[in-house]
Amino acid sequence: NDLDSYLQIVNLQDVHGRTPLFIAAERREIAIVNLLLNKVKYALKGNKELFFKFLNTSENHMNWTPLMVATYDSASRIIELILKAAQEVLGKNSEYYQAFINARGSFGRSSTTLTVDPSDRWLLLEYGARDDVDLDDPQTKELKAIGGELLKLASDDGHEAQMKKLFENFSTNFKDNYQAFLYILTGRDEGGWTALMNAASDGNVNYITQIVTAAADFFKKDVVTALLKKGIVRDDTVWVSILLNNADVHGRTALHLAIERRHASAVKELLAMHKKVFGDDRRTFNRFMNNRTELNGFTPLLLAAYVSSDDQQSFDTIKMIVDRALEVFHKDSVDYERFMNATDLDGQTALSYVVSPRIRAFLKGHGAR
C-alpha cells in the first residue's frame, strides 16, 4: 500500500494527463529525467508492475508516453536513460517490458514510428522495439498524405490559397477529431521539421499566420467545448502550445529557427501569434521562451544574442523578445530574471555573446548581467 501511495504522488497527472517524467522528457531536462528514474527505481524496490505504470502512463491528447515524446523530439540521451531503466527493472524478456517499449499512441504510432533520427531508431531496435512502420490503418494513411501535402506547401512560397483550402477541407472532413488535426500539425519531413518550422526557417510570415490561426480556429469549435465539459482539457490553448513548442532533432522550435536564420519579421509574427492566442498567460509564455536547444542549451534570447551583430535587424530581434517578456513577466519578477540571465550549457548568458555596444547597453539597461 505504501508503494502504491508513493507511485500516486510521483506519477500524478496534470489536466492534460502529463506526469512529471513526461514533462521532463518533453522539455529535454536530462538531469530531472535521470533523477526521477533513479529515485523511483530505488523506492519501488524492483516492483515491475508499478515501475511499468510509472514509465507507461500516457497523456490525453496523442496518448503518448514519456518514451514517445522523447523519441518524437529526438532527445537521444533521455531515450537511452528511459530504456536502460526499463530494461534493468522490468527485464528485457518480460511482458511488461514488451508492452512498454512497443506501446502505441493515437493512430497506432509507436516510438519507432515517431523517430526521425536514425541513431534513435537503431537504439530502440537494439533495446528490443518492434520495427512495425507499415501497419497503418486507412485513416492513418489518409492523414499521412494530408500531412505530407501540408509540409510540401509550407516548404515553398506562393501556396497560401492551397494551404487555406487544405485546412478548410480538413475541418469539414475531420470536424470533431482533434487528435487527427494534431497528427497533421506534428507531422515531420525527413529533416524533422514540421510545417510551422519550415515556414519560420524561410521567414514566411503568411504561412506562420495561416498555420497558427488554423490551429486556434479548429480547437475553438464544438469539439473543444465538449472536451471542456468532460474535463479532459482546461482550455483551448494547449493545442497551439503543442504546435509552437515542437522541437526538431536539435531541440530547435519554430522561434529558434526564425532567430537562427535572422528573419526578424518571422520572429515578430510568432511572438504576435502567441500573444493573440495566449494573451499574457505567464505559464505558457514561460514555456515558449525557455525552450532549449539540445546541442548548447540556447533559449531563444541566448540564440538571438549568439547570432547577433552590430546591425539594426539584430537589435530589433532582441528588443522584440525582451519587450514581449517585459509585458508578460514584469521587470522585478523572478520569471523575468531567469529569462534575462538564463545560462547555456557552458554557463554563458545572453550578454556574454553580444558584440554590439548598442545591444549590450540595451540588455544591461533591462537587467542582463
PDB file of N, CA and C in Angstrom, residues 79-178:
ATOM      1  N   ILE A  79      16.081   9.225 -24.213  1.00  0.00           N
ATOM      2  CA  ILE A  79      15.637   7.913 -24.712  1.00  0.00           C
ATOM      3  C   ILE A  79      16.476   6.807 -24.087  1.00  0.00           C
ATOM      4  N   GLU A  80      17.785   6.989 -24.104  1.00  0.00           N
ATOM      5  CA  GLU A  80      18.693   5.977 -23.570  1.00  0.00           C
ATOM      6  C   GLU A  80      18.498   5.768 -22.076  1.00  0.00           C
ATOM      7  N   LEU A  81      18.320   6.855 -21.330  1.00  0.00           N
ATOM      8  CA  LEU A  81      18.119   6.748 -19.882  1.00  0.00           C
ATOM      9  C   LEU A  81      16.854   5.956 -19.562  1.00  0.00           C
ATOM     10  N   ILE A  82      15.765   6.244 -20.276  1.00  0.00           N
ATOM     11  CA  ILE A  82      14.498   5.557 -20.027  1.00  0.00           C
ATOM     12  C   ILE A  82      14.609   4.076 -20.389  1.00  0.00           C
ATOM     13  N   LEU A  83      15.233   3.782 -21.538  1.00  0.00           N
ATOM     14  CA  LEU A  83      15.373   2.392 -21.969  1.00  0.00           C
ATOM     15  C   LEU A  83      16.227   1.580 -20.993  1.00  0.00           C
ATOM     16  N   LYS A  84      17.307   2.168 -20.517  1.00  0.00           N
ATOM     17  CA  LYS A  84      18.186   1.452 -19.578  1.00  0.00           C
ATOM     18  C   LYS A  84      17.455   1.152 -18.273  1.00  0.00           C
ATOM     19  N   ALA A  85      16.737   2.135 -17.763  1.00  0.00           N
ATOM     20  CA  ALA A  85      15.998   1.926 -16.514  1.00  0.00           C
ATOM     21  C   ALA A  85      14.922   0.868 -16.693  1.00  0.00           C
ATOM     22  N   ALA A  86      14.225   0.905 -17.830  1.00  0.00           N
ATOM     23  CA  ALA A  86      13.173  -0.077 -18.087  1.00  0.00           C
ATOM     24  C   ALA A  86      13.739  -1.482 -18.178  1.00  0.00           C
ATOM     25  N   GLN A  87      14.835  -1.613 -18.871  1.00  0.00           N
ATOM     26  CA  GLN A  87      15.436  -2.941 -19.036  1.00  0.00           C
ATOM     27  C   GLN A  87      15.942  -3.477 -17.702  1.00  0.00           C
ATOM     28  N   GLU A  88      16.512  -2.598 -16.885  1.00  0.00           N
ATOM     29  CA  GLU A  88      17.055  -3.011 -15.590  1.00  0.00           C
ATOM     30  C   GLU A  88      15.958  -3.495 -14.654  1.00  0.00           C
ATOM     31  N   VAL A  89      14.854  -2.768 -14.575  1.00  0.00           N
ATOM     32  CA  VAL A  89      13.806  -3.100 -13.612  1.00  0.00           C
ATOM     33  C   VAL A  89      12.824  -4.136 -14.167  1.00  0.00           C
ATOM     34  N   LEU A  90      12.395  -3.963 -15.404  1.00  0.00           N
ATOM     35  CA  LEU A  90      11.357  -4.830 -15.965  1.00  0.00           C
ATOM     36  C   LEU A  90      11.902  -6.131 -16.527  1.00  0.00           C
ATOM     37  N   GLY A  91      13.167  -6.095 -16.999  1.00  0.00           N
ATOM     38  CA  GLY A  91      13.728  -7.276 -17.649  1.00  0.00           C
ATOM     39  C   GLY A  91      13.335  -7.312 -19.100  1.00  0.00           C
ATOM     40  N   LYS A  92      14.296  -7.463 -20.001  1.00  0.00           N
ATOM     41  CA  LYS A  92      14.052  -7.318 -21.432  1.00  0.00           C
ATOM     42  C   LYS A  92      13.046  -8.317 -21.986  1.00  0.00           C
ATOM     43  N   ASN A  93      12.917  -9.480 -21.383  1.00  0.00           N
ATOM     44  CA  ASN A  93      12.024 -10.511 -21.913  1.00  0.00           C
ATOM     45  C   ASN A  93      10.655 -10.547 -21.232  1.00  0.00           C
ATOM     46  N   SER A  94      10.420  -9.612 -20.323  1.00  0.00           N
ATOM     47  CA  SER A  94       9.144  -9.625 -19.599  1.00  0.00           C
ATOM     48  C   SER A  94       8.026  -9.032 -20.440  1.00  0.00           C
ATOM     49  N   GLU A  95       6.785  -9.404 -20.108  1.00  0.00           N
ATOM     50  CA  GLU A  95       5.625  -8.838 -20.788  1.00  0.00           C
ATOM     51  C   GLU A  95       5.521  -7.337 -20.524  1.00  0.00           C
ATOM     52  N   TYR A  96       5.882  -6.935 -19.325  1.00  0.00           N
ATOM     53  CA  TYR A  96       5.843  -5.505 -19.003  1.00  0.00           C
ATOM     54  C   TYR A  96       6.769  -4.716 -19.923  1.00  0.00           C
ATOM     55  N   TYR A  97       7.978  -5.237 -20.136  1.00  0.00           N
ATOM     56  CA  TYR A  97       8.954  -4.520 -20.966  1.00  0.00           C
ATOM     57  C   TYR A  97       8.480  -4.428 -22.414  1.00  0.00           C
ATOM     58  N   GLN A  98       7.949  -5.518 -22.931  1.00  0.00           N
ATOM     59  CA  GLN A  98       7.474  -5.515 -24.314  1.00  0.00           C
ATOM     60  C   GLN A  98       6.296  -4.554 -24.490  1.00  0.00           C
ATOM     61  N   ALA A  99       5.408  -4.513 -23.493  1.00  0.00           N
ATOM     62  CA  ALA A  99       4.278  -3.578 -23.559  1.00  0.00           C
ATOM     63  C   ALA A  99       4.768  -2.136 -23.477  1.00  0.00           C
ATOM     64  N   PHE A 100       5.796  -1.888 -22.682  1.00  0.00           N
ATOM     65  CA  PHE A 100       6.360  -0.538 -22.532  1.00  0.00           C
ATOM     66  C   PHE A 100       7.030  -0.059 -23.817  1.00  0.00           C
ATOM     67  N   ILE A 101       7.932  -0.853 -24.376  1.00  0.00           N
ATOM     68  CA  ILE A 101       8.741  -0.373 -25.497  1.00  0.00           C
ATOM     69  C   ILE A 101       7.952  -0.352 -26.806  1.00  0.00           C
ATOM     70  N   ASN A 102       6.886  -1.126 -26.877  1.00  0.00           N
ATOM     71  CA  ASN A 102       6.077  -1.169 -28.098  1.00  0.00           C
ATOM     72  C   ASN A 102       4.703  -0.525 -27.924  1.00  0.00           C
ATOM     73  N   ALA A 103       4.537   0.278 -26.884  1.00  0.00           N
ATOM     74  CA  ALA A 103       3.262   0.962 -26.651  1.00  0.00           C
ATOM     75  C   ALA A 103       2.925   1.855 -27.840  1.00  0.00           C
ATOM     76  N   ARG A 104       1.635   2.025 -28.070  1.00  0.00           N
ATOM     77  CA  ARG A 104       1.175   2.824 -29.207  1.00  0.00           C
ATOM     78  C   ARG A 104       0.322   3.990 -28.734  1.00  0.00           C
ATOM     79  N   GLY A 105       0.529   5.126 -29.369  1.00  0.00           N
ATOM     80  CA  GLY A 105      -0.316   6.276 -29.123  1.00  0.00           C
ATOM     81  C   GLY A 105      -1.438   6.330 -30.135  1.00  0.00           C
ATOM     82  N   SER A 106      -1.976   7.518 -30.354  1.00  0.00           N
ATOM     83  CA  SER A 106      -3.075   7.677 -31.309  1.00  0.00           C
ATOM     84  C   SER A 106      -2.644   7.267 -32.710  1.00  0.00           C
ATOM     85  N   PHE A 107      -3.549   6.658 -33.453  1.00  0.00           N
ATOM     86  CA  PHE A 107      -3.327   6.213 -34.824  1.00  0.00           C
ATOM     87  C   PHE A 107      -2.207   5.191 -34.917  1.00  0.00           C
ATOM     88  N   GLY A 108      -1.983   4.464 -33.824  1.00  0.00           N
ATOM     89  CA  GLY A 108      -1.055   3.350 -33.854  1.00  0.00           C
ATOM     90  C   GLY A 108       0.414   3.705 -33.895  1.00  0.00           C
ATOM     91  N   ARG A 109       0.747   4.968 -33.601  1.00  0.00           N
ATOM     92  CA  ARG A 109       2.164   5.345 -33.662  1.00  0.00           C
ATOM     93  C   ARG A 109       2.905   4.875 -32.418  1.00  0.00           C
ATOM     94  N   SER A 110       3.946   4.086 -32.626  1.00  0.00           N
ATOM     95  CA  SER A 110       4.823   3.630 -31.545  1.00  0.00           C
ATOM     96  C   SER A 110       6.074   4.501 -31.534  1.00  0.00           C
ATOM     97  N   SER A 111       6.957   4.238 -30.586  1.00  0.00           N
ATOM     98  CA  SER A 111       8.195   5.026 -30.512  1.00  0.00           C
ATOM     99  C   SER A 111       9.016   4.891 -31.791  1.00  0.00           C
ATOM    100  N   THR A 112       9.072   3.682 -32.356  1.00  0.00           N
ATOM    101  CA  THR A 112       9.875   3.511 -33.568  1.00  0.00           C
ATOM    102  C   THR A 112       9.298   4.286 -34.747  1.00  0.00           C
ATOM    103  N   THR A 113       7.972   4.406 -34.812  1.00  0.00           N
ATOM    104  CA  THR A 113       7.376   5.142 -35.932  1.00  0.00           C
ATOM    105  C   THR A 113       7.450   6.646 -35.731  1.00  0.00           C
ATOM    106  N   LEU A 114       7.746   7.099 -34.505  1.00  0.00           N
ATOM    107  CA  LEU A 114       7.852   8.530 -34.233  1.00  0.00           C
ATOM    108  C   LEU A 114       9.271   9.069 -34.413  1.00  0.00           C
ATOM    109  N   THR A 115      10.255   8.191 -34.560  1.00  0.00           N
ATOM    110  CA  THR A 115      11.641   8.644 -34.640  1.00  0.00           C
ATOM    111  C   THR A 115      11.942   9.299 -35.977  1.00  0.00           C
ATOM    112  N   VAL A 116      12.822  10.290 -35.924  1.00  0.00           N
ATOM    113  CA  VAL A 116      13.349  10.937 -37.123  1.00  0.00           C
ATOM    114  C   VAL A 116      14.839  10.649 -37.258  1.00  0.00           C
ATOM    115  N   ASP A 117      15.525  10.696 -36.135  1.00  0.00           N
ATOM    116  CA  ASP A 117      16.967  10.464 -36.108  1.00  0.00           C
ATOM    117  C   ASP A 117      17.250   8.962 -36.253  1.00  0.00           C
ATOM    118  N   PRO A 118      18.016   8.540 -37.286  1.00  0.00           N
ATOM    119  CA  PRO A 118      18.313   7.112 -37.485  1.00  0.00           C
ATOM    120  C   PRO A 118      19.002   6.466 -36.281  1.00  0.00           C
ATOM    121  N   SER A 119      19.832   7.224 -35.568  1.00  0.00           N
ATOM    122  CA  SER A 119      20.529   6.650 -34.409  1.00  0.00           C
ATOM    123  C   SER A 119      19.549   6.329 -33.287  1.00  0.00           C
ATOM    124  N   ASP A 120      18.499   7.133 -33.141  1.00  0.00           N
ATOM    125  CA  ASP A 120      17.477   6.843 -32.132  1.00  0.00           C
ATOM    126  C   ASP A 120      16.693   5.590 -32.506  1.00  0.00           C
ATOM    127  N   ARG A 121      16.408   5.467 -33.777  1.00  0.00           N
ATOM    128  CA  ARG A 121      15.684   4.281 -34.260  1.00  0.00           C
ATOM    129  C   ARG A 121      16.524   3.018 -34.021  1.00  0.00           C
ATOM    130  N   TRP A 122      17.793   3.100 -34.320  1.00  0.00           N
ATOM    131  CA  TRP A 122      18.690   1.962 -34.096  1.00  0.00           C
ATOM    132  C   TRP A 122      18.735   1.608 -32.621  1.00  0.00           C
ATOM    133  N   LEU A 123      18.774   2.628 -31.753  1.00  0.00           N
ATOM    134  CA  LEU A 123      18.831   2.395 -30.307  1.00  0.00           C
ATOM    135  C   LEU A 123      17.580   1.667 -29.832  1.00  0.00           C
ATOM    136  N   LEU A 124      16.421   2.097 -30.295  1.00  0.00           N
ATOM    137  CA  LEU A 124      15.164   1.443 -29.922  1.00  0.00           C
ATOM    138  C   LEU A 124      15.133  -0.015 -30.370  1.00  0.00           C
ATOM    139  N   LEU A 125      15.569  -0.249 -31.600  1.00  0.00           N
ATOM    140  CA  LEU A 125      15.592  -1.627 -32.107  1.00  0.00           C
ATOM    141  C   LEU A 125      16.581  -2.480 -31.324  1.00  0.00           C
ATOM    142  N   GLU A 126      17.708  -1.904 -30.965  1.00  0.00           N
ATOM    143  CA  GLU A 126      18.706  -2.632 -30.182  1.00  0.00           C
ATOM    144  C   GLU A 126      18.136  -3.031 -28.817  1.00  0.00           C
ATOM    145  N   TYR A 127      17.291  -2.188 -28.250  1.00  0.00           N
ATOM    146  CA  TYR A 127      16.684  -2.480 -26.947  1.00  0.00           C
ATOM    147  C   TYR A 127      15.426  -3.341 -27.058  1.00  0.00           C
ATOM    148  N   GLY A 128      15.089  -3.762 -28.270  1.00  0.00           N
ATOM    149  CA  GLY A 128      14.017  -4.726 -28.419  1.00  0.00           C
ATOM    150  C   GLY A 128      12.700  -4.208 -28.956  1.00  0.00           C
ATOM    151  N   ALA A 129      12.669  -2.986 -29.465  1.00  0.00           N
ATOM    152  CA  ALA A 129      11.429  -2.461 -30.034  1.00  0.00           C
ATOM    153  C   ALA A 129      11.124  -3.143 -31.368  1.00  0.00           C
ATOM    154  N   ARG A 130       9.838  -3.263 -31.694  1.00  0.00           N
ATOM    155  CA  ARG A 130       9.445  -3.838 -32.972  1.00  0.00           C
ATOM    156  C   ARG A 130       9.545  -2.802 -34.081  1.00  0.00           C
ATOM    157  N   ASP A 131       9.935  -3.243 -35.250  1.00  0.00           N
ATOM    158  CA  ASP A 131      10.015  -2.365 -36.419  1.00  0.00           C
ATOM    159  C   ASP A 131       8.741  -2.561 -37.235  1.00  0.00           C
ATOM    160  N   ASP A 132       7.700  -1.796 -36.898  1.00  0.00           N
ATOM    161  CA  ASP A 132       6.383  -2.052 -37.490  1.00  0.00           C
ATOM    162  C   ASP A 132       5.812  -0.788 -38.139  1.00  0.00           C
ATOM    163  N   VAL A 133       6.611  -0.149 -38.966  1.00  0.00           N
ATOM    164  CA  VAL A 133       6.196   1.124 -39.552  1.00  0.00           C
ATOM    165  C   VAL A 133       5.113   0.964 -40.619  1.00  0.00           C
ATOM    166  N   ASP A 134       4.876  -0.236 -41.080  1.00  0.00           N
ATOM    167  CA  ASP A 134       3.940  -0.431 -42.202  1.00  0.00           C
ATOM    168  C   ASP A 134       2.568  -0.966 -41.767  1.00  0.00           C
ATOM    169  N   LEU A 135       2.214  -0.760 -40.508  1.00  0.00           N
ATOM    170  CA  LEU A 135       0.962  -1.289 -40.009  1.00  0.00           C
ATOM    171  C   LEU A 135      -0.127  -0.223 -39.917  1.00  0.00           C
ATOM    172  N   ASP A 136      -0.065   0.802 -40.766  1.00  0.00           N
ATOM    173  CA  ASP A 136      -1.026   1.901 -40.708  1.00  0.00           C
ATOM    174  C   ASP A 136      -2.416   1.462 -41.174  1.00  0.00           C
ATOM    175  N   ASP A 137      -3.437   1.951 -40.491  1.00  0.00           N
ATOM    176  CA  ASP A 137      -4.806   1.724 -40.925  1.00  0.00           C
ATOM    177  C   ASP A 137      -5.149   2.755 -42.009  1.00  0.00           C
ATOM    178  N   PRO A 138      -6.282   2.613 -42.713  1.00  0.00           N
ATOM    179  CA  PRO A 138      -6.631   3.519 -43.812  1.00  0.00           C
ATOM    180  C   PRO A 138      -6.699   4.993 -43.402  1.00  0.00           C
ATOM    181  N   GLN A 139      -7.257   5.280 -42.222  1.00  0.00           N
ATOM    182  CA  GLN A 139      -7.356   6.682 -41.803  1.00  0.00           C
ATOM    183  C   GLN A 139      -5.974   7.283 -41.552  1.00  0.00           C
ATOM    184  N   THR A 140      -5.080   6.505 -40.944  1.00  0.00           N
ATOM    185  CA  THR A 140      -3.733   6.997 -40.693  1.00  0.00           C
ATOM    186  C   THR A 140      -3.012   7.278 -42.009  1.00  0.00           C
ATOM    187  N   LYS A 141      -3.198   6.414 -42.995  1.00  0.00           N
ATOM    188  CA  LYS A 141      -2.581   6.636 -44.305  1.00  0.00           C
ATOM    189  C   LYS A 141      -3.118   7.917 -44.942  1.00  0.00           C
ATOM    190  N   GLU A 142      -4.424   8.162 -44.770  1.00  0.00           N
ATOM    191  CA  GLU A 142      -5.010   9.396 -45.304  1.00  0.00           C
ATOM    192  C   GLU A 142      -4.424  10.622 -44.611  1.00  0.00           C
ATOM    193  N   LEU A 143      -4.279  10.541 -43.290  1.00  0.00           N
ATOM    194  CA  LEU A 143      -3.719  11.668 -42.544  1.00  0.00           C
ATOM    195  C   LEU A 143      -2.258  11.899 -42.910  1.00  0.00           C
ATOM    196  N   LYS A 144      -1.534  10.816 -43.139  1.00  0.00           N
ATOM    197  CA  LYS A 144      -0.142  10.965 -43.567  1.00  0.00           C
ATOM    198  C   LYS A 144      -0.060  11.715 -44.892  1.00  0.00           C
ATOM    199  N   ALA A 145      -0.968  11.408 -45.795  1.00  0.00           N
ATOM    200  CA  ALA A 145      -0.985  12.078 -47.094  1.00  0.00           C
ATOM    201  C   ALA A 145      -1.305  13.563 -46.933  1.00  0.00           C
ATOM    202  N   ILE A 146      -2.265  13.880 -46.070  1.00  0.00           N
ATOM    203  CA  ILE A 146      -2.620  15.285 -45.834  1.00  0.00           C
ATOM    204  C   ILE A 146      -1.457  16.015 -45.178  1.00  0.00           C
ATOM    205  N   GLY A 147      -0.849  15.388 -44.176  1.00  0.00           N
ATOM    206  CA  GLY A 147       0.300  15.993 -43.511  1.00  0.00           C
ATOM    207  C   GLY A 147       1.457  16.203 -44.468  1.00  0.00           C
ATOM    208  N   GLY A 148       1.665  15.246 -45.356  1.00  0.00           N
ATOM    209  CA  GLY A 148       2.725  15.388 -46.359  1.00  0.00           C
ATOM    210  C   GLY A 148       2.464  16.541 -47.303  1.00  0.00           C
ATOM    211  N   GLU A 149       1.203  16.725 -47.682  1.00  0.00           N
ATOM    212  CA  GLU A 149       0.838  17.842 -48.552  1.00  0.00           C
ATOM    213  C   GLU A 149       1.061  19.175 -47.856  1.00  0.00           C
ATOM    214  N   LEU A 150       0.707  19.251 -46.569  1.00  0.00           N
ATOM    215  CA  LEU A 150       0.932  20.480 -45.803  1.00  0.00           C
ATOM    216  C   LEU A 150       2.418  20.814 -45.722  1.00  0.00           C
ATOM    217  N   LEU A 151       3.239  19.807 -45.465  1.00  0.00           N
ATOM    218  CA  LEU A 151       4.692  20.017 -45.415  1.00  0.00           C
ATOM    219  C   LEU A 151       5.224  20.511 -46.759  1.00  0.00           C
ATOM    220  N   LYS A 152       4.719  19.928 -47.827  1.00  0.00           N
ATOM    221  CA  LYS A 152       5.144  20.325 -49.170  1.00  0.00           C
ATOM    222  C   LYS A 152       4.768  21.773 -49.462  1.00  0.00           C
ATOM    223  N   LEU A 153       3.543  22.157 -49.118  1.00  0.00           N
ATOM    224  CA  LEU A 153       3.088  23.527 -49.351  1.00  0.00           C
ATOM    225  C   LEU A 153       3.916  24.526 -48.548  1.00  0.00           C
ATOM    226  N   ALA A 154       4.241  24.157 -47.300  1.00  0.00           N
ATOM    227  CA  ALA A 154       4.948  25.081 -46.402  1.00  0.00           C
ATOM    228  C   ALA A 154       6.421  25.222 -46.739  1.00  0.00           C
ATOM    229  N   SER A 155       6.933  24.378 -47.611  1.00  0.00           N
ATOM    230  CA  SER A 155       8.363  24.415 -47.927  1.00  0.00           C
ATOM    231  C   SER A 155       8.703  25.347 -49.082  1.00  0.00           C
ATOM    232  N   ASP A 156       7.693  25.998 -49.668  1.00  0.00           N
ATOM    233  CA  ASP A 156       7.937  26.884 -50.807  1.00  0.00           C
ATOM    234  C   ASP A 156       6.930  28.028 -50.779  1.00  0.00           C
ATOM    235  N   ASP A 157       7.262  29.148 -51.399  1.00  0.00           N
ATOM    236  CA  ASP A 157       6.385  30.322 -51.390  1.00  0.00           C
ATOM    237  C   ASP A 157       5.227  30.173 -52.372  1.00  0.00           C
ATOM    238  N   GLY A 158       4.187  30.979 -52.149  1.00  0.00           N
ATOM    239  CA  GLY A 158       3.107  31.107 -53.117  1.00  0.00           C
ATOM    240  C   GLY A 158       1.989  30.111 -53.022  1.00  0.00           C
ATOM    241  N   HIS A 159       1.856  29.422 -51.860  1.00  0.00           N
ATOM    242  CA  HIS A 159       0.821  28.394 -51.745  1.00  0.00           C
ATOM    243  C   HIS A 159      -0.237  28.760 -50.704  1.00  0.00           C
ATOM    244  N   GLU A 160      -0.439  30.039 -50.472  1.00  0.00           N
ATOM    245  CA  GLU A 160      -1.405  30.458 -49.455  1.00  0.00           C
ATOM    246  C   GLU A 160      -2.815  29.937 -49.747  1.00  0.00           C
ATOM    247  N   ALA A 161      -3.241  30.022 -51.006  1.00  0.00           N
ATOM    248  CA  ALA A 161      -4.598  29.587 -51.364  1.00  0.00           C
ATOM    249  C   ALA A 161      -4.772  28.082 -51.168  1.00  0.00           C
ATOM    250  N   GLN A 162      -3.759  27.316 -51.594  1.00  0.00           N
ATOM    251  CA  GLN A 162      -3.847  25.851 -51.442  1.00  0.00           C
ATOM    252  C   GLN A 162      -3.848  25.456 -49.963  1.00  0.00           C
ATOM    253  N   MET A 163      -3.043  26.165 -49.173  1.00  0.00           N
ATOM    254  CA  MET A 163      -2.988  25.860 -47.752  1.00  0.00           C
ATOM    255  C   MET A 163      -4.332  26.166 -47.075  1.00  0.00           C
ATOM    256  N   LYS A 164      -4.935  27.289 -47.459  1.00  0.00           N
ATOM    257  CA  LYS A 164      -6.246  27.649 -46.910  1.00  0.00           C
ATOM    258  C   LYS A 164      -7.281  26.582 -47.239  1.00  0.00           C
ATOM    259  N   LYS A 165      -7.260  26.112 -48.482  1.00  0.00           N
ATOM    260  CA  LYS A 165      -8.205  25.084 -48.896  1.00  0.00           C
ATOM    261  C   LYS A 165      -7.965  23.782 -48.148  1.00  0.00           C
ATOM    262  N   LEU A 166      -6.691  23.434 -47.932  1.00  0.00           N
ATOM    263  CA  LEU A 166      -6.364  22.208 -47.197  1.00  0.00           C
ATOM    264  C   LEU A 166      -6.969  22.242 -45.798  1.00  0.00           C
ATOM    265  N   PHE A 167      -6.803  23.369 -45.104  1.00  0.00           N
ATOM    266  CA  PHE A 167      -7.347  23.484 -43.752  1.00  0.00           C
ATOM    267  C   PHE A 167      -8.875  23.475 -43.758  1.00  0.00           C
ATOM    268  N   GLU A 168      -9.481  24.118 -44.743  1.00  0.00           N
ATOM    269  CA  GLU A 168     -10.943  24.133 -44.832  1.00  0.00           C
ATOM    270  C   GLU A 168     -11.495  22.727 -45.060  1.00  0.00           C
ATOM    271  N   ASN A 169     -10.872  21.994 -45.974  1.00  0.00           N
ATOM    272  CA  ASN A 169     -11.314  20.625 -46.248  1.00  0.00           C
ATOM    273  C   ASN A 169     -11.123  19.732 -45.025  1.00  0.00           C
ATOM    274  N   PHE A 170     -10.017  19.942 -44.334  1.00  0.00           N
ATOM    275  CA  PHE A 170      -9.750  19.124 -43.159  1.00  0.00           C
ATOM    276  C   PHE A 170     -10.804  19.374 -42.089  1.00  0.00           C
ATOM    277  N   SER A 171     -11.124  20.638 -41.856  1.00  0.00           N
ATOM    278  CA  SER A 171     -12.128  20.974 -40.839  1.00  0.00           C
ATOM    279  C   SER A 171     -13.486  20.364 -41.168  1.00  0.00           C
ATOM    280  N   THR A 172     -13.784  20.240 -42.460  1.00  0.00           N
ATOM    281  CA  THR A 172     -15.052  19.637 -42.885  1.00  0.00           C
ATOM    282  C   THR A 172     -15.042  18.122 -42.712  1.00  0.00           C
ATOM    283  N   ASN A 173     -13.957  17.495 -43.121  1.00  0.00           N
ATOM    284  CA  ASN A 173     -13.886  16.028 -43.131  1.00  0.00           C
ATOM    285  C   ASN A 173     -13.526  15.418 -41.779  1.00  0.00           C
ATOM    286  N   PHE A 174     -12.849  16.201 -40.923  1.00  0.00           N
ATOM    287  CA  PHE A 174     -12.426  15.693 -39.614  1.00  0.00           C
ATOM    288  C   PHE A 174     -12.907  16.637 -38.515  1.00  0.00           C
ATOM    289  N   LYS A 175     -14.149  17.047 -38.610  1.00  0.00           N
ATOM    290  CA  LYS A 175     -14.686  18.130 -37.779  1.00  0.00           C
ATOM    291  C   LYS A 175     -14.385  17.975 -36.293  1.00  0.00           C
ATOM    292  N   ASP A 176     -14.644  16.824 -35.733  1.00  0.00           N
ATOM    293  CA  ASP A 176     -14.514  16.644 -34.285  1.00  0.00           C
ATOM    294  C   ASP A 176     -13.275  15.860 -33.870  1.00  0.00           C
ATOM    295  N   ASN A 177     -12.361  15.655 -34.785  1.00  0.00           N
ATOM    296  CA  ASN A 177     -11.215  14.795 -34.492  1.00  0.00           C
ATOM    297  C   ASN A 177      -9.977  15.631 -34.197  1.00  0.00           C
ATOM    298  N   TYR A 178      -9.848  16.071 -32.944  1.00  0.00           N
ATOM    299  CA  TYR A 178      -8.715  16.911 -32.572  1.00  0.00           C
ATOM    300  C   TYR A 178      -7.394  16.156 -32.665  1.00  0.00           C
TER     301      TYR A 178
END
